[in-house]
Short mmCIF file of C-alpha atoms and ligand atoms in Angstrom, two decimals:
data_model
loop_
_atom_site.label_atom_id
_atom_site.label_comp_id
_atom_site.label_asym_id
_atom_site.label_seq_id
_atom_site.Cartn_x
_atom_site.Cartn_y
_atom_site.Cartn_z
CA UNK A 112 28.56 38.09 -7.88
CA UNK A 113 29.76 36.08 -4.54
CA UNK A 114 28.40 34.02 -2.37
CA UNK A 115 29.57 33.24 1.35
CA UNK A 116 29.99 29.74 2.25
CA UNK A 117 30.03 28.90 6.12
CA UNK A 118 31.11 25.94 7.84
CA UNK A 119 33.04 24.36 5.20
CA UNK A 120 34.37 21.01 5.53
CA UNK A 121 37.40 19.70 3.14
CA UNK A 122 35.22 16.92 1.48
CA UNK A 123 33.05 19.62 0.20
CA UNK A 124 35.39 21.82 -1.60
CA UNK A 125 35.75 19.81 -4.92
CA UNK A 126 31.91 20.10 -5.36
CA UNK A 127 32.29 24.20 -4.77
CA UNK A 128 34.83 24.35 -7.15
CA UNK A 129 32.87 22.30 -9.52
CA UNK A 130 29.51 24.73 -8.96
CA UNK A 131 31.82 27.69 -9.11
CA UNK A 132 33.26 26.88 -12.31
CA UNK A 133 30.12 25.76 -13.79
CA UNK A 134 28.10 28.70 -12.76
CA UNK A 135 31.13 30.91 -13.44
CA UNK A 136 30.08 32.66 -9.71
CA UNK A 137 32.52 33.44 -7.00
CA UNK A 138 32.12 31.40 -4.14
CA UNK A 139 33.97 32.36 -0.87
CA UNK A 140 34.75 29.76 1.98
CA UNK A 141 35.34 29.32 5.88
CA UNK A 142 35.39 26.71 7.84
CA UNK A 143 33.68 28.87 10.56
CA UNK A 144 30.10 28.35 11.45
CA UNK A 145 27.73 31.46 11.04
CA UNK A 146 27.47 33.31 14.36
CA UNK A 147 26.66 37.08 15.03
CA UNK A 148 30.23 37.06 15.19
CA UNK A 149 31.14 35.57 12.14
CA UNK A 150 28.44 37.25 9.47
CA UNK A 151 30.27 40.28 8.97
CA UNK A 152 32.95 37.90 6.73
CA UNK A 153 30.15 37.83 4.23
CA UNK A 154 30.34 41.76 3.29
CA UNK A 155 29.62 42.24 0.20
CA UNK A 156 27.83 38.71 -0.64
CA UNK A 157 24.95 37.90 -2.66
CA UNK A 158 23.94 35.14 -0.15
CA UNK A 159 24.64 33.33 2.34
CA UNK A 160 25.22 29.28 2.40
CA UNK A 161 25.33 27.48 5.49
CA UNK A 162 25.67 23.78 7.26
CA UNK A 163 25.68 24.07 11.19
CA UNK A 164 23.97 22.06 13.93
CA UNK A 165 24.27 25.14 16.15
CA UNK A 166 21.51 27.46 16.30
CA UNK A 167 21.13 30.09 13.46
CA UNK A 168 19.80 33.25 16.14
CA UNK A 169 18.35 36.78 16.07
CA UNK A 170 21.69 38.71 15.78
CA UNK A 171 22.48 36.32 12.65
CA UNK A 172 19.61 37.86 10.53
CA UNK A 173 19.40 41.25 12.12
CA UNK A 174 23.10 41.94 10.80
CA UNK A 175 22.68 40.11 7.58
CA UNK A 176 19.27 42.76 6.96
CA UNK A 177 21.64 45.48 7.97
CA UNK A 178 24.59 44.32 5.91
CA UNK A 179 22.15 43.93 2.67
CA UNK A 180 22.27 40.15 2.29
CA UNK A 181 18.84 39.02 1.84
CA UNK A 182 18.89 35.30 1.59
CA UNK A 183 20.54 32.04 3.32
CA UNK A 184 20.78 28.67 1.82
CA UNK A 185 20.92 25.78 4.20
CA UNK A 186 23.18 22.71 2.75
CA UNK A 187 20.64 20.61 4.84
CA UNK A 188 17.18 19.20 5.88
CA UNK A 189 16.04 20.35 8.74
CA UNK A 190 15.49 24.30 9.86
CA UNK A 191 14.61 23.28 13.63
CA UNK A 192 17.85 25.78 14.47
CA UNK A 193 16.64 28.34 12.49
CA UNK A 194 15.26 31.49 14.68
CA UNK A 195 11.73 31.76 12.03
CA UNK A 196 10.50 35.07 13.70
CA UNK A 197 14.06 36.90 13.45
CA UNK A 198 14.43 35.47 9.85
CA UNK A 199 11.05 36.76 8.94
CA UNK A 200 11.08 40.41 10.42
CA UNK A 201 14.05 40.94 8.08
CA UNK A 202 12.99 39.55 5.15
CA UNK A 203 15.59 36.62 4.35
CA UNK A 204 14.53 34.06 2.77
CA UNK A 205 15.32 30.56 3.46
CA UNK A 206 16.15 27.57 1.45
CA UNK A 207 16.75 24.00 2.07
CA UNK A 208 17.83 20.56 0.54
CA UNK A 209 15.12 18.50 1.65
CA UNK A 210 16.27 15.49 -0.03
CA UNK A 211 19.98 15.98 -0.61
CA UNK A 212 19.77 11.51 -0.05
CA UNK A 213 16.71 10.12 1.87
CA UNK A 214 18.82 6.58 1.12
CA UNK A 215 21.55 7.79 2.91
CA UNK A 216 19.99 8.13 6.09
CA UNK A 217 17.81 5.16 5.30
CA UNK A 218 20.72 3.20 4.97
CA UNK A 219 22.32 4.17 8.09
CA UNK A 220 19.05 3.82 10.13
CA UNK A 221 18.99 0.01 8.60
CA UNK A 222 22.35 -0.51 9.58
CA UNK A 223 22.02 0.67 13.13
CA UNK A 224 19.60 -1.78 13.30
CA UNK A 225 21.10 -5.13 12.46
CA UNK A 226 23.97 -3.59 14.60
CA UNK A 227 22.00 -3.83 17.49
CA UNK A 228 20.34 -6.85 16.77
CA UNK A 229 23.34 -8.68 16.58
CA UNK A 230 25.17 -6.93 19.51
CA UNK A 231 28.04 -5.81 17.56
CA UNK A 232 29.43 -2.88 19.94
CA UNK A 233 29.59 -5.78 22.44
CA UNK A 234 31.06 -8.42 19.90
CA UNK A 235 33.72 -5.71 18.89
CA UNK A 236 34.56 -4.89 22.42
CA UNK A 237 35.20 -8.50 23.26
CA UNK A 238 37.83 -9.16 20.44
CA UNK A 239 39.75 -6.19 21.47
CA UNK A 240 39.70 -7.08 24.87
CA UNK A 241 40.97 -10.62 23.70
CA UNK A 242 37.64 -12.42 25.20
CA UNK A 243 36.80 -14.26 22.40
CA UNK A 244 34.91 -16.89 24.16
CA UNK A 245 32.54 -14.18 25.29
CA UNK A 246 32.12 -12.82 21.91
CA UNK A 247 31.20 -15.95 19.91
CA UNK A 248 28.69 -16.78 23.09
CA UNK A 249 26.11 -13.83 22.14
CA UNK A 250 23.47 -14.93 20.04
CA UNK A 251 21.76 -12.13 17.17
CA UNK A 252 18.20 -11.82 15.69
CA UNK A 253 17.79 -11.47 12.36
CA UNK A 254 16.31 -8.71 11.35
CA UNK A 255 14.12 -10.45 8.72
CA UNK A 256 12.25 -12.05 11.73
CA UNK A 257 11.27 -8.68 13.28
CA UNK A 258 8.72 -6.26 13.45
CA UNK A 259 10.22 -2.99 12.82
CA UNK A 260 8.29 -0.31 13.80
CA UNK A 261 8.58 3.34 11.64
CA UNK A 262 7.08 6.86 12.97
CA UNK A 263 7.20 9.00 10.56
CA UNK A 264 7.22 8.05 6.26
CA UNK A 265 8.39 11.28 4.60
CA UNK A 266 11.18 10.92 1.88
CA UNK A 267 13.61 9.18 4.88
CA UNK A 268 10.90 6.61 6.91
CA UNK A 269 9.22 5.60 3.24
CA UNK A 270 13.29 4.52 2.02
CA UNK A 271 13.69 3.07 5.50
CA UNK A 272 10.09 0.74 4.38
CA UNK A 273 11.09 0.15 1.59
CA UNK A 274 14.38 -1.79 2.08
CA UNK A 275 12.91 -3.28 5.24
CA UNK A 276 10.69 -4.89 3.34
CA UNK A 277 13.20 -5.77 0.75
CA UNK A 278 14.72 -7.57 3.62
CA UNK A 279 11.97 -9.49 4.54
CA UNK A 280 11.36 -7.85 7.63
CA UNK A 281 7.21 -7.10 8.76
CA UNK A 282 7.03 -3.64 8.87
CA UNK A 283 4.39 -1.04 10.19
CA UNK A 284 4.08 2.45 10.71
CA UNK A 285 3.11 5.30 12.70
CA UNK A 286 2.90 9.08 10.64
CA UNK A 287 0.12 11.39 12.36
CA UNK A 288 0.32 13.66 8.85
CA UNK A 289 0.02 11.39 5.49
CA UNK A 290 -0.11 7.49 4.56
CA UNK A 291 1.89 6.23 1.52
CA UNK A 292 0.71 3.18 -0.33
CA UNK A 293 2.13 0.08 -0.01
CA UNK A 294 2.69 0.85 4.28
CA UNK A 295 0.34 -0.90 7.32
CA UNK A 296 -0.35 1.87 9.46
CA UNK A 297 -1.53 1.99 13.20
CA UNK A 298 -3.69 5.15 13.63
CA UNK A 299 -2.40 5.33 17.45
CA UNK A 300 1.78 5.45 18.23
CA UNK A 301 1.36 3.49 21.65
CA UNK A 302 0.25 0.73 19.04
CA UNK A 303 3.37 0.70 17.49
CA UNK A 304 5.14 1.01 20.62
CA UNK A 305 3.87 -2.16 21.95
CA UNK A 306 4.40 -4.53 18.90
CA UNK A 307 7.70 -2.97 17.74
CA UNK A 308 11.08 -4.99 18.09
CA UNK A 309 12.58 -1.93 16.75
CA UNK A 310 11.14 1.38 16.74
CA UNK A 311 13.16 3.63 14.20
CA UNK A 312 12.08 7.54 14.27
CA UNK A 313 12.02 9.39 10.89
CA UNK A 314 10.51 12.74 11.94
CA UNK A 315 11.47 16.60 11.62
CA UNK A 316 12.25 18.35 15.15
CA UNK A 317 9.33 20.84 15.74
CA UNK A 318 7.08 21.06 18.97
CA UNK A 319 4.33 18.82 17.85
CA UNK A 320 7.38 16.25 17.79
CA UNK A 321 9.42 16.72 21.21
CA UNK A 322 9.00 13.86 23.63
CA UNK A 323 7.28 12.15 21.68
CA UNK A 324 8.74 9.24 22.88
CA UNK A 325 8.77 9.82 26.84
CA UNK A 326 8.69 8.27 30.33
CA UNK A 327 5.02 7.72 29.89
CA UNK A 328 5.50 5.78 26.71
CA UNK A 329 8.61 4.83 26.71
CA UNK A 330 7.38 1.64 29.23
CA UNK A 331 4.86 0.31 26.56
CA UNK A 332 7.97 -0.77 24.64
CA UNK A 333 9.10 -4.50 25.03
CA UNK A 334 11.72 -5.14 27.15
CA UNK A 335 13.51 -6.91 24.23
CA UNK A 336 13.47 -4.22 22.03
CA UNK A 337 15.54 -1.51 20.42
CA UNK A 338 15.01 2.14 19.95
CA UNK A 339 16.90 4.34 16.67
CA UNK A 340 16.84 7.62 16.54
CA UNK A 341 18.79 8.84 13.35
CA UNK A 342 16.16 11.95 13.31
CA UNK A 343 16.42 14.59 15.76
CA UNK A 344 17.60 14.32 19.23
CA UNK A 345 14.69 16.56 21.02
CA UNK A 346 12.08 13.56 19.64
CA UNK A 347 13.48 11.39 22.40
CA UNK A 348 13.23 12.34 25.73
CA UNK A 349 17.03 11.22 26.61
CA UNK A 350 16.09 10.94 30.63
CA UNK A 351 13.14 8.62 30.13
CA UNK A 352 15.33 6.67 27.32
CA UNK A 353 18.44 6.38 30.25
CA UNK A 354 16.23 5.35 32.45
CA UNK A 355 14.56 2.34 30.24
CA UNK A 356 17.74 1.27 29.62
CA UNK A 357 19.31 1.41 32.82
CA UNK A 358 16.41 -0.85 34.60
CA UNK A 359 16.28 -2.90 31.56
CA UNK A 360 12.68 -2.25 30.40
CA UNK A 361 14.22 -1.60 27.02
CA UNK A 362 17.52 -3.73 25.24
CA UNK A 363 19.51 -1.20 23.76
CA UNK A 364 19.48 1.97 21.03
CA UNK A 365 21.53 3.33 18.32
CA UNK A 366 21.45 7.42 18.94
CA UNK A 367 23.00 9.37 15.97
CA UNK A 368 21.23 12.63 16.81
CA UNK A 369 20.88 13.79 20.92
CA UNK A 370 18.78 16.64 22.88
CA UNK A 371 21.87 18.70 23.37
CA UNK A 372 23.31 19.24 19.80
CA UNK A 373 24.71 22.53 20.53
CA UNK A 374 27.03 20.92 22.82
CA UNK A 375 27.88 17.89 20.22
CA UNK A 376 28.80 20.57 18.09
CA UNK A 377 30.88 22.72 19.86
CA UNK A 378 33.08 19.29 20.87
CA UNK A 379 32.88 18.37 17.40
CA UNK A 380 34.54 22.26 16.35
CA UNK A 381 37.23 21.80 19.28
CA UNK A 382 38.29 18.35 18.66
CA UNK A 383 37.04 16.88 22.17
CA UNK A 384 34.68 14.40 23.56
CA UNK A 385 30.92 15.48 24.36
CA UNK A 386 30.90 16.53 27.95
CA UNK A 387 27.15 16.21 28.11
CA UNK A 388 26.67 14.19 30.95
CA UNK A 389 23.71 12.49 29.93
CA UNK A 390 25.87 11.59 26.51
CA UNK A 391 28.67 10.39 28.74
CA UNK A 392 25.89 8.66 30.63
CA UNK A 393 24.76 6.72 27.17
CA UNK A 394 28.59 5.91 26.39
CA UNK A 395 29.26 3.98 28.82
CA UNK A 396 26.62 1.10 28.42
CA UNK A 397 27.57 -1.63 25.81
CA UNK A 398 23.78 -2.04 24.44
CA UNK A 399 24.10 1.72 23.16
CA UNK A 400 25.89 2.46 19.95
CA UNK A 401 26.14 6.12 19.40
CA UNK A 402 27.60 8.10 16.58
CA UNK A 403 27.51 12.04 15.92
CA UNK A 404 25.02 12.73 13.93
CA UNK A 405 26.54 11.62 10.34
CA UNK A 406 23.58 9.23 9.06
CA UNK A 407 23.46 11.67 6.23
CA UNK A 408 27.22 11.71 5.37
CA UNK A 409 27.82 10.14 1.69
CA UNK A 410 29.77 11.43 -1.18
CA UNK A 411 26.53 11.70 -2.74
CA UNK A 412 24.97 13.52 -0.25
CA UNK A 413 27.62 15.94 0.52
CA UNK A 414 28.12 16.67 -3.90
CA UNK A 415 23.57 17.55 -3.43
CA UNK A 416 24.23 19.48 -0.20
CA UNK A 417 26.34 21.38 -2.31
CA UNK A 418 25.00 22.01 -5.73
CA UNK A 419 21.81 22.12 -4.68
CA UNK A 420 22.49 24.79 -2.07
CA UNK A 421 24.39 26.80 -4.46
CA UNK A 422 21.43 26.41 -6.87
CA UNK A 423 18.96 28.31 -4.33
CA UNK A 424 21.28 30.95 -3.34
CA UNK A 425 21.76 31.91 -7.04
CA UNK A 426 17.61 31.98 -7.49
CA UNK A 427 17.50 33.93 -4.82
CA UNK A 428 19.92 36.33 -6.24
CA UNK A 429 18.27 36.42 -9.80
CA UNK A 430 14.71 37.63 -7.48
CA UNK A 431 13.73 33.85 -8.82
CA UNK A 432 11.67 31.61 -6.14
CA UNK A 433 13.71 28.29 -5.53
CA UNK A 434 11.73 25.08 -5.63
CA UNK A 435 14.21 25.08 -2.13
CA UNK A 436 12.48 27.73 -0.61
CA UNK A 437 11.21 26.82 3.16
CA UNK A 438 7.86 28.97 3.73
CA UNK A 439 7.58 29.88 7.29
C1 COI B 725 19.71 17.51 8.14
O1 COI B 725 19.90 17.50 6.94
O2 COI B 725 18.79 18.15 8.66
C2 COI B 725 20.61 16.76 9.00
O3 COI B 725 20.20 16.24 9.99
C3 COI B 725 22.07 16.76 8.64
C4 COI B 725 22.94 17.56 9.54
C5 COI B 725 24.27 17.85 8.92
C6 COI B 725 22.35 18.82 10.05
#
């Protein structure tokens, strides 16, 4: 038995070596991302295990169908760059790791937070510029003395709640699909928009989700207030966001996911900066801390991504249904 294992980055390979030699199943590795150009390395696999921002398209699953290989087992949340249909007319199944660590992005989202409340990118910029008169001169908020507003309480916006709280901070919520206990909800999102001194967006990328935070809203946000998006870049619409910022109707955001993430990726793979203008755009004004798209990235994350991956490809393979499996 062998599995193919795309996109492989070096702090993973102690955990496939681990789940190899546990499972006592060959596991082969490339650092390349699965393309129609790539799939035919996995001749001969049982499965196929994959981590890629890119899109997954048609070609991917048509040759996989051709080539036998019936199943592919994302190391990740979110199947937004998944082509359903394609996967579907050939029969592959899908799996996921929907909750490889919820804390880790939590965490991340909390910190982007308090980074922008107390103007760090500026503060940081100022010492290595030598101004240190101008960086002890800007005055924070704490976050304890905010109201944060969350859209969205899955596994991620729920751990985001709960250490806000923990914090002190007054917390409410926006999630058009379920309410946890514990949580203040407002039953209309321009209601959070209005009260929020930081909106934080913990939502899957899908249609019903894109723009949801646009021109037309975007202005019902204080002018004092802070937008993070550690979720999926399509949620924002990055023009109306620009826009807010640049005529000051909003006072900064933290961005670890953007629209164009094909793009991100492709820079990330070559080893340059984002070309995107509209990312070049949001890197040049101090109130904007951005970072590409590692809110996830934790050793324990990365060891879940792994195993757990592994797990469903196996299932799979045995004709078993993984708890993993993503229904389309
Ligand atoms: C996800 O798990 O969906 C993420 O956003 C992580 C990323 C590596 C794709």
């Amino acid at each position: 038995m062998m599995f193919m294992f795309y996109g492989m980055r070096p702090e993973e390979k102690e955990y496939v070596i681990s789940w190899s030699q546990q499972n006592n199943v060959q596991v082969k590795t490339t650092a390349e991302l699965l393309t129609a150009d790539t799939v035919e390395q996995a001749q001969g696999a049982d499965g196929i295990v994959a981590l890629q921002t890119q899109a997954y398209p048609k070609e991917v699953f048509d040759k996989m169908s051709q080539m036998g290989i019936k199943s592919l087992s994302l190391r990740n949340v979110g199947t937004d760059n998944v082509d359903k249909e394609a996967a579907k007319a050939n029969n592959i199944r899908i799996s996921n790791v929907p909750a490889y660590s919820p804390n880790a992005i939590a965490e991340f989202a909390v910190s982007s937070m308090m980074q922008l409340l107390r103007q760090t990118r500026k503060v940081i910029q100022y010492v290595e510029d030598g101004e240190l008169k101008e960086a002890v001169a800007l005055v924070g908020k704490e976050l304890s003395a905010q109201t944060i507003g969350v859209v969205g309480t899955g596994r991620i916006g729920k751990r985001v709640v709960d250490i806000l709280q923990g914090m002190g901070a007054k917390v409410v919520a926006y999630d058009p699909a379920f309410h946890q206990p514990g949580i203040d909800y407002v039953d209309d999102l321009n209601d959070l928009l209005k009260q929020s001194d930081v909106l934080t967006l913990h939502l899957p990328g899908m249609p019903a989700t894109e723009h949801l935070i646009n021109e037309k809203n975007i202005s019902l946000m204080k002018p004092s207030a802070y937008l993070v998006n550690a979720a999926r870049g399509m949620i924002v619409e990055t023009r109306a966001l620009i826009n807010a910022l640049k005529e000051r109707r909003l006072a900064g955001a933290a961005l670890d996911t953007f629209e164009n993430e094909d793009e991100l990726g492709k820079a990330m793979a070559q080893g340059h900066d984002n070309q995107d203008s509209d990312y070049q755009t949001l890197k040049s004004m101090d109130n904007v801390i951005l970072t590409p798209h590692i809110a996830y990235h934790t050793d324990i994350a990365v060891h879940n991504m792994v195993h757990q991956s592994l797990d469903s490809a196996y299932q799979f393979s045995q004709g078993q249904n993984p708890e993993n499996e993503v229904k389309f």
